[in-house]
Amino acid sequence: VGGGRAVPASGRVRRRGRRTGTGGLAQRGPGRGPAGLGFLGYVVTLRTRTLVTIGVTLVGLVAALYVISQIVVVGGFADQEELDARREVARVIGALDDDLSHLQGTAADWAIWDDTYEYVTNGDPRYYSSNLAGDVPMASNDLSLMAFVNSWGETVFVKWYDRGKAASAPVPAGLGEHLAPGKPLSTHSSPNSRISGLILLPEGPLTVVSMPILKSDGSGPVAGALVMGRMLDTHELAALSQTTLISLTAYRVDDPNLPRDFADAMPALAAPREVAVQPIDDGRLGGYTMLADVYGKPAVLLRAELPRTTLTRGQGTVQLFMIGMVLVGLVFGLVILALLERLVMSRLLRLSAGVERIAQTRKPDARVEEAGGDELGRLARDIIRMLDALAESSERGRQSEARFQAVFKTALDPFMVFDDSGKIVEANPAACKLLGLSEQSVLGHTFGHFLPEPSKAAMQDLWARTLAQGGGWGETHIMLPDGQHRDIEFYTRPNVLPGNHFVAVRDVTDRKLLEGRLEYQAFHDSLTGLPNRTLFLQRLSTVIERSRRGHGMVALLFLDLDDFKVINDSLGHKAGDRLLMSVSERLLTCIRPGDMVARLGGDEFTVLVDSLNDVRDAERVAGRIVESVKRPFDLDGQQVFISTSIGIALSVTGSDRPDDLLRNADVAMYEAKQRGKSRYAIFDQSMNVRAWKRLQTEIDLRRALDKGEFVVYYQPVVRLDTRRVAEVEALVRWQHPQRGLVPPAEFIPVAEETGLIVDLGLWVLEQSCRQMRQWQHALGNSAPAAIGVNLSARQFKDPALLSDIGRVLDDTGLDARCLNLEITESVGMDDPDSAGAVLHALRDMGVSLTLDDFGTGYSALSHLRRFPINGLKIDGSFVRDMGVRAEDTAIVHALVAFARTLKLKVAAEGVETAEQAAYLHALGCDRGQGYYFARPVGPAQMEVFLKAGRLPFEVVEPALRTG
């Protein structure tokens, strides 16, 4: 009593009792106590279980309420506390923005002023003495920094003021790099540009504002930049704390002594001005935000401290609520327990006594009585109906046996019945037909009698396991009297009748043959018969696992036929298929026994070589394959030559995943093609980095055009005799939001490969023609005679090229004679006739054509003579050592003479020194372009050059060297 294990209900004995004609209720054993004594123990246990259930329910309810209150109520207070902290941090950020706006207003007062404009342009000393001398301008405006930078990037004036000491101080050493030419603080491309934010100096963070220097009426051009700054030091933070009534703390993000709570908050601050909230201790809550510098890089971490009063009140409220719920639950549990005792337990005891009487008398017509229409009353009536149903069940069993025999004999599927010894005691006609024997010949045999000798032992084990598991499916094959073998499936149902086991059999021989054919087709290439990708990856996974256990190195070779598309395009796809089959046959002759060749699709093959001792073994296999594929193939009497590029990926430790190894080999194959094709390359991690960088560049490029991240810079092409700008070349630049200004060498090749160069080139053409037209309106005769735009090979092959150029000229209103398209020597060399037609059409439109990078390509002079070229540009690689190396000087001289003979304009690229300019002028070169004259600049700076008329460079007499 009181929780012990209950005795069996009704006190039944464990041995099987005698049966009556209608039921077989267990007879009460001798020596038992009064009827109902056994059930009394059950009732006591049920009471205990009920009490435990109510207690567990109460505890679970309280626990659930506690958890819910912690999540909902306390969590709500915590959320409110975090929301308050975020609002306070936002208020602090607003105060910082207000301070920055005030500083911007001060800078604007100085920057838009005729006197400032004149001072930056001409260096008027009166301006300095009237406005900049002494510390008054710095102290009165509460400044730490004031600097003036002219449009050439030169710092005209810079002053540093220590606000703590109220005196001038040396200019910080690190400030110069932020005021250098081309930096955001010193360069303004338009009168409307404004720059404000932070920069990090060794002395600490500096709040800066950079404004373009304009005339008092706001007109330009921009004469330079005015930079004002204020240190974000303890003095500034104290003032900000006093303004916001919030305790503030700030640290540089690169501070080596960064407190632990600041370091913990940094991962949550993925972007500037995001807010992270976390406890500082039990009584304080911190709101953290990150401030970026003017370059968009993380600079300063700022923390606002707040007391945690809201959460403390919420936790107290939850504790009071839980105490009340515990008291209510105790009262509720006692009431429920009393009601169960009165309404259920006592009535259940009476019902148990009635069942005991029926068990003792063994009379199925006996009745139990329990009044009421509830569940216990219905239970008493159900017991009576159960006794009636027992008699009916026996009759239905006899009828069911008759129906079973009828179905068993007439079924089309083979059925058999086995006894406990495994012998067949019954078999239907379909089973006899399957075995090829009469029923008398089948009965009395075990199933192993019909199996081949090697399968008998396995069948005995399978039969034993199936019976032990309560039935199931199995497969085997049988041998018929005529010697045929048939595959069968069987389903076992043990003890359908005591000691009798039912087996259903199905002939699946035809299905197995079909499955075998389908499996072969699923794992092999239909053209070559080689394993396909699925089977190859399965085998690769197995080999890698074996390698992990010390069975040597694994090498995966990824093959791609070079220029296979040419075979399909020229000879047709049927010839291409025959070539692929021939290649697969040769590959099989190049590998060792046990290695695998597979076709992944198209002209891509893979070779799996395992159990290698050295990487040179894999290289030898790759070398054999390269040399074998180089040999000519005979396709219907026609010799065809082709080569292959191979990437090799190695698994040394067996820890590689199959997909990763396949991808690495693919990357190495691409590297082999980049190195010149018909060779192999072994994968290393640097290839993966280059492939990933190229993929990221391609992804960013597709986004850059839509988001307007490209800008056009302009570089003058000048006449060497007059120093005047003869032409301007348009050069595209990519202003990446994270990487900054990306050099063209990093994205132009990717744009060429992906075809994005067509849209990008058209955009550059539109921008350049529109800018040229604006210069013509604004500058009149000072505008350049033409603007040069580079035309890529992909653009040149675009069918819409001529119509696009015509549309751009019509839309912008630019005269075609003012457009000079620059093409390289390789453009159109694979189809000179088609290229010549396009170039003549451009010439007929009035567009000028210049051959760029002349001397580095591979065009024939006969092609050049046929093309309507107006001018040549000598590549800068020859100009670099001109005058130093006699060979380069001779080459440049020959190129200039060649251009003169064809009456072409000639210009030289890459001019970086006065000596190079002098050499070119002496050799008769018309024009020059390079950093010596001017770097590529934005439209506004280019307009300054054009207004000046002449560029500030000198052409001196050269000291010609011949050795």
PDB file of N, CA and C in Angstrom, residues 498-539:
ATOM      1  N   PRO A 498      -1.677 -21.749 -34.581  1.00  0.00           N
ATOM      2  CA  PRO A 498      -0.564 -22.205 -33.739  1.00  0.00           C
ATOM      3  C   PRO A 498       0.270 -23.276 -34.432  1.00  0.00           C
ATOM      4  N   GLY A 499       1.585 -22.983 -34.596  1.00  0.00           N
ATOM      5  CA  GLY A 499       2.507 -23.927 -35.228  1.00  0.00           C
ATOM      6  C   GLY A 499       2.446 -23.939 -36.727  1.00  0.00           C
ATOM      7  N   ASN A 500       1.678 -23.067 -37.333  1.00  0.00           N
ATOM      8  CA  ASN A 500       1.560 -23.009 -38.781  1.00  0.00           C
ATOM      9  C   ASN A 500       1.963 -21.605 -39.255  1.00  0.00           C
ATOM     10  N   HIS A 501       2.866 -21.575 -40.283  1.00  0.00           N
ATOM     11  CA  HIS A 501       3.435 -20.325 -40.746  1.00  0.00           C
ATOM     12  C   HIS A 501       3.101 -20.135 -42.221  1.00  0.00           C
ATOM     13  N   PHE A 502       2.492 -19.010 -42.513  1.00  0.00           N
ATOM     14  CA  PHE A 502       2.004 -18.731 -43.864  1.00  0.00           C
ATOM     15  C   PHE A 502       3.101 -18.011 -44.651  1.00  0.00           C
ATOM     16  N   VAL A 503       3.328 -18.435 -45.922  1.00  0.00           N
ATOM     17  CA  VAL A 503       4.342 -17.819 -46.777  1.00  0.00           C
ATOM     18  C   VAL A 503       3.706 -17.536 -48.134  1.00  0.00           C
ATOM     19  N   ALA A 504       3.795 -16.272 -48.562  1.00  0.00           N
ATOM     20  CA  ALA A 504       3.359 -15.869 -49.910  1.00  0.00           C
ATOM     21  C   ALA A 504       4.609 -15.652 -50.754  1.00  0.00           C
ATOM     22  N   VAL A 505       4.576 -16.187 -51.995  1.00  0.00           N
ATOM     23  CA  VAL A 505       5.758 -16.172 -52.868  1.00  0.00           C
ATOM     24  C   VAL A 505       5.405 -15.435 -54.162  1.00  0.00           C
ATOM     25  N   ARG A 506       6.422 -14.712 -54.736  1.00  0.00           N
ATOM     26  CA  ARG A 506       6.207 -14.028 -56.017  1.00  0.00           C
ATOM     27  C   ARG A 506       7.449 -14.200 -56.881  1.00  0.00           C
ATOM     28  N   ASP A 507       7.255 -14.583 -58.164  1.00  0.00           N
ATOM     29  CA  ASP A 507       8.350 -14.739 -59.113  1.00  0.00           C
ATOM     30  C   ASP A 507       8.755 -13.344 -59.625  1.00  0.00           C
ATOM     31  N   VAL A 508      10.002 -12.906 -59.332  1.00  0.00           N
ATOM     32  CA  VAL A 508      10.457 -11.561 -59.713  1.00  0.00           C
ATOM     33  C   VAL A 508      11.639 -11.638 -60.673  1.00  0.00           C
ATOM     34  N   THR A 509      11.790 -12.763 -61.399  1.00  0.00           N
ATOM     35  CA  THR A 509      12.929 -12.927 -62.303  1.00  0.00           C
ATOM     36  C   THR A 509      12.948 -11.854 -63.386  1.00  0.00           C
ATOM     37  N   ASP A 510      11.813 -11.629 -64.044  1.00  0.00           N
ATOM     38  CA  ASP A 510      11.766 -10.627 -65.115  1.00  0.00           C
ATOM     39  C   ASP A 510      12.009  -9.231 -64.568  1.00  0.00           C
ATOM     40  N   ARG A 511      11.475  -8.957 -63.381  1.00  0.00           N
ATOM     41  CA  ARG A 511      11.677  -7.636 -62.798  1.00  0.00           C
ATOM     42  C   ARG A 511      13.152  -7.389 -62.471  1.00  0.00           C
ATOM     43  N   LYS A 512      13.860  -8.424 -61.973  1.00  0.00           N
ATOM     44  CA  LYS A 512      15.273  -8.292 -61.638  1.00  0.00           C
ATOM     45  C   LYS A 512      16.097  -7.971 -62.889  1.00  0.00           C
ATOM     46  N   LEU A 513      15.752  -8.662 -64.003  1.00  0.00           N
ATOM     47  CA  LEU A 513      16.481  -8.381 -65.234  1.00  0.00           C
ATOM     48  C   LEU A 513      16.277  -6.936 -65.677  1.00  0.00           C
ATOM     49  N   LEU A 514      15.026  -6.437 -65.571  1.00  0.00           N
ATOM     50  CA  LEU A 514      14.736  -5.053 -65.945  1.00  0.00           C
ATOM     51  C   LEU A 514      15.459  -4.075 -65.019  1.00  0.00           C
ATOM     52  N   GLU A 515      15.459  -4.374 -63.715  1.00  0.00           N
ATOM     53  CA  GLU A 515      16.142  -3.494 -62.766  1.00  0.00           C
ATOM     54  C   GLU A 515      17.636  -3.426 -63.059  1.00  0.00           C
ATOM     55  N   GLY A 516      18.228  -4.573 -63.456  1.00  0.00           N
ATOM     56  CA  GLY A 516      19.645  -4.591 -63.784  1.00  0.00           C
ATOM     57  C   GLY A 516      19.955  -3.690 -64.967  1.00  0.00           C
ATOM     58  N   ARG A 517      19.079  -3.762 -66.009  1.00  0.00           N
ATOM     59  CA  ARG A 517      19.302  -2.895 -67.158  1.00  0.00           C
ATOM     60  C   ARG A 517      19.137  -1.426 -66.790  1.00  0.00           C
ATOM     61  N   LEU A 518      18.117  -1.114 -65.999  1.00  0.00           N
ATOM     62  CA  LEU A 518      17.899   0.277 -65.582  1.00  0.00           C
ATOM     63  C   LEU A 518      19.044   0.794 -64.712  1.00  0.00           C
ATOM     64  N   GLU A 519      19.559  -0.083 -63.830  1.00  0.00           N
ATOM     65  CA  GLU A 519      20.671   0.340 -62.966  1.00  0.00           C
ATOM     66  C   GLU A 519      21.911   0.658 -63.803  1.00  0.00           C
ATOM     67  N   TYR A 520      22.187  -0.173 -64.825  1.00  0.00           N
ATOM     68  CA  TYR A 520      23.336   0.105 -65.689  1.00  0.00           C
ATOM     69  C   TYR A 520      23.161   1.449 -66.392  1.00  0.00           C
ATOM     70  N   GLN A 521      21.944   1.700 -66.910  1.00  0.00           N
ATOM     71  CA  GLN A 521      21.694   2.963 -67.600  1.00  0.00           C
ATOM     72  C   GLN A 521      21.791   4.152 -66.650  1.00  0.00           C
ATOM     73  N   ALA A 522      21.421   3.949 -65.391  1.00  0.00           N
ATOM     74  CA  ALA A 522      21.450   5.052 -64.420  1.00  0.00           C
ATOM     75  C   ALA A 522      22.867   5.421 -64.018  1.00  0.00           C
ATOM     76  N   PHE A 523      23.833   4.496 -64.154  1.00  0.00           N
ATOM     77  CA  PHE A 523      25.180   4.753 -63.674  1.00  0.00           C
ATOM     78  C   PHE A 523      26.229   4.783 -64.785  1.00  0.00           C
ATOM     79  N   HIS A 524      25.784   4.770 -66.061  1.00  0.00           N
ATOM     80  CA  HIS A 524      26.752   4.782 -67.154  1.00  0.00           C
ATOM     81  C   HIS A 524      26.318   5.778 -68.222  1.00  0.00           C
ATOM     82  N   ASP A 525      27.281   6.329 -68.915  1.00  0.00           N
ATOM     83  CA  ASP A 525      27.038   7.285 -69.987  1.00  0.00           C
ATOM     84  C   ASP A 525      26.525   6.538 -71.210  1.00  0.00           C
ATOM     85  N   SER A 526      25.451   7.044 -71.785  1.00  0.00           N
ATOM     86  CA  SER A 526      24.819   6.338 -72.899  1.00  0.00           C
ATOM     87  C   SER A 526      25.667   6.388 -74.170  1.00  0.00           C
ATOM     88  N   LEU A 527      26.528   7.399 -74.348  1.00  0.00           N
ATOM     89  CA  LEU A 527      27.321   7.529 -75.575  1.00  0.00           C
ATOM     90  C   LEU A 527      28.583   6.681 -75.518  1.00  0.00           C
ATOM     91  N   THR A 528      29.361   6.807 -74.446  1.00  0.00           N
ATOM     92  CA  THR A 528      30.672   6.149 -74.378  1.00  0.00           C
ATOM     93  C   THR A 528      30.655   4.850 -73.583  1.00  0.00           C
ATOM     94  N   GLY A 529      29.609   4.601 -72.795  1.00  0.00           N
ATOM     95  CA  GLY A 529      29.580   3.435 -71.926  1.00  0.00           C
ATOM     96  C   GLY A 529      30.426   3.581 -70.678  1.00  0.00           C
ATOM     97  N   LEU A 530      31.041   4.753 -70.486  1.00  0.00           N
ATOM     98  CA  LEU A 530      31.843   4.991 -69.287  1.00  0.00           C
ATOM     99  C   LEU A 530      30.937   5.251 -68.093  1.00  0.00           C
ATOM    100  N   PRO A 531      31.429   5.069 -66.866  1.00  0.00           N
ATOM    101  CA  PRO A 531      30.660   5.478 -65.683  1.00  0.00           C
ATOM    102  C   PRO A 531      30.298   6.961 -65.768  1.00  0.00           C
ATOM    103  N   ASN A 532      29.095   7.298 -65.256  1.00  0.00           N
ATOM    104  CA  ASN A 532      28.678   8.697 -65.259  1.00  0.00           C
ATOM    105  C   ASN A 532      29.035   9.356 -63.932  1.00  0.00           C
ATOM    106  N   ARG A 533      28.563  10.594 -63.759  1.00  0.00           N
ATOM    107  CA  ARG A 533      28.917  11.373 -62.566  1.00  0.00           C
ATOM    108  C   ARG A 533      28.491  10.667 -61.285  1.00  0.00           C
ATOM    109  N   THR A 534      27.271  10.094 -61.261  1.00  0.00           N
ATOM    110  CA  THR A 534      26.767   9.463 -60.038  1.00  0.00           C
ATOM    111  C   THR A 534      27.654   8.312 -59.597  1.00  0.00           C
ATOM    112  N   LEU A 535      27.955   7.396 -60.534  1.00  0.00           N
ATOM    113  CA  LEU A 535      28.791   6.250 -60.192  1.00  0.00           C
ATOM    114  C   LEU A 535      30.210   6.692 -59.839  1.00  0.00           C
ATOM    115  N   PHE A 536      30.693   7.710 -60.551  1.00  0.00           N
ATOM    116  CA  PHE A 536      32.051   8.185 -60.272  1.00  0.00           C
ATOM    117  C   PHE A 536      32.152   8.740 -58.846  1.00  0.00           C
ATOM    118  N   LEU A 537      31.159   9.539 -58.428  1.00  0.00           N
ATOM    119  CA  LEU A 537      31.201  10.105 -57.078  1.00  0.00           C
ATOM    120  C   LEU A 537      31.074   9.023 -56.014  1.00  0.00           C
ATOM    121  N   GLN A 538      30.271   7.988 -56.288  1.00  0.00           N
ATOM    122  CA  GLN A 538      30.184   6.878 -55.330  1.00  0.00           C
ATOM    123  C   GLN A 538      31.533   6.180 -55.180  1.00  0.00           C
ATOM    124  N   ARG A 539      32.177   5.903 -56.326  1.00  0.00           N
ATOM    125  CA  ARG A 539      33.487   5.250 -56.278  1.00  0.00           C
ATOM    126  C   ARG A 539      34.513   6.177 -55.604  1.00  0.00           C
TER     127      ARG A 539
END
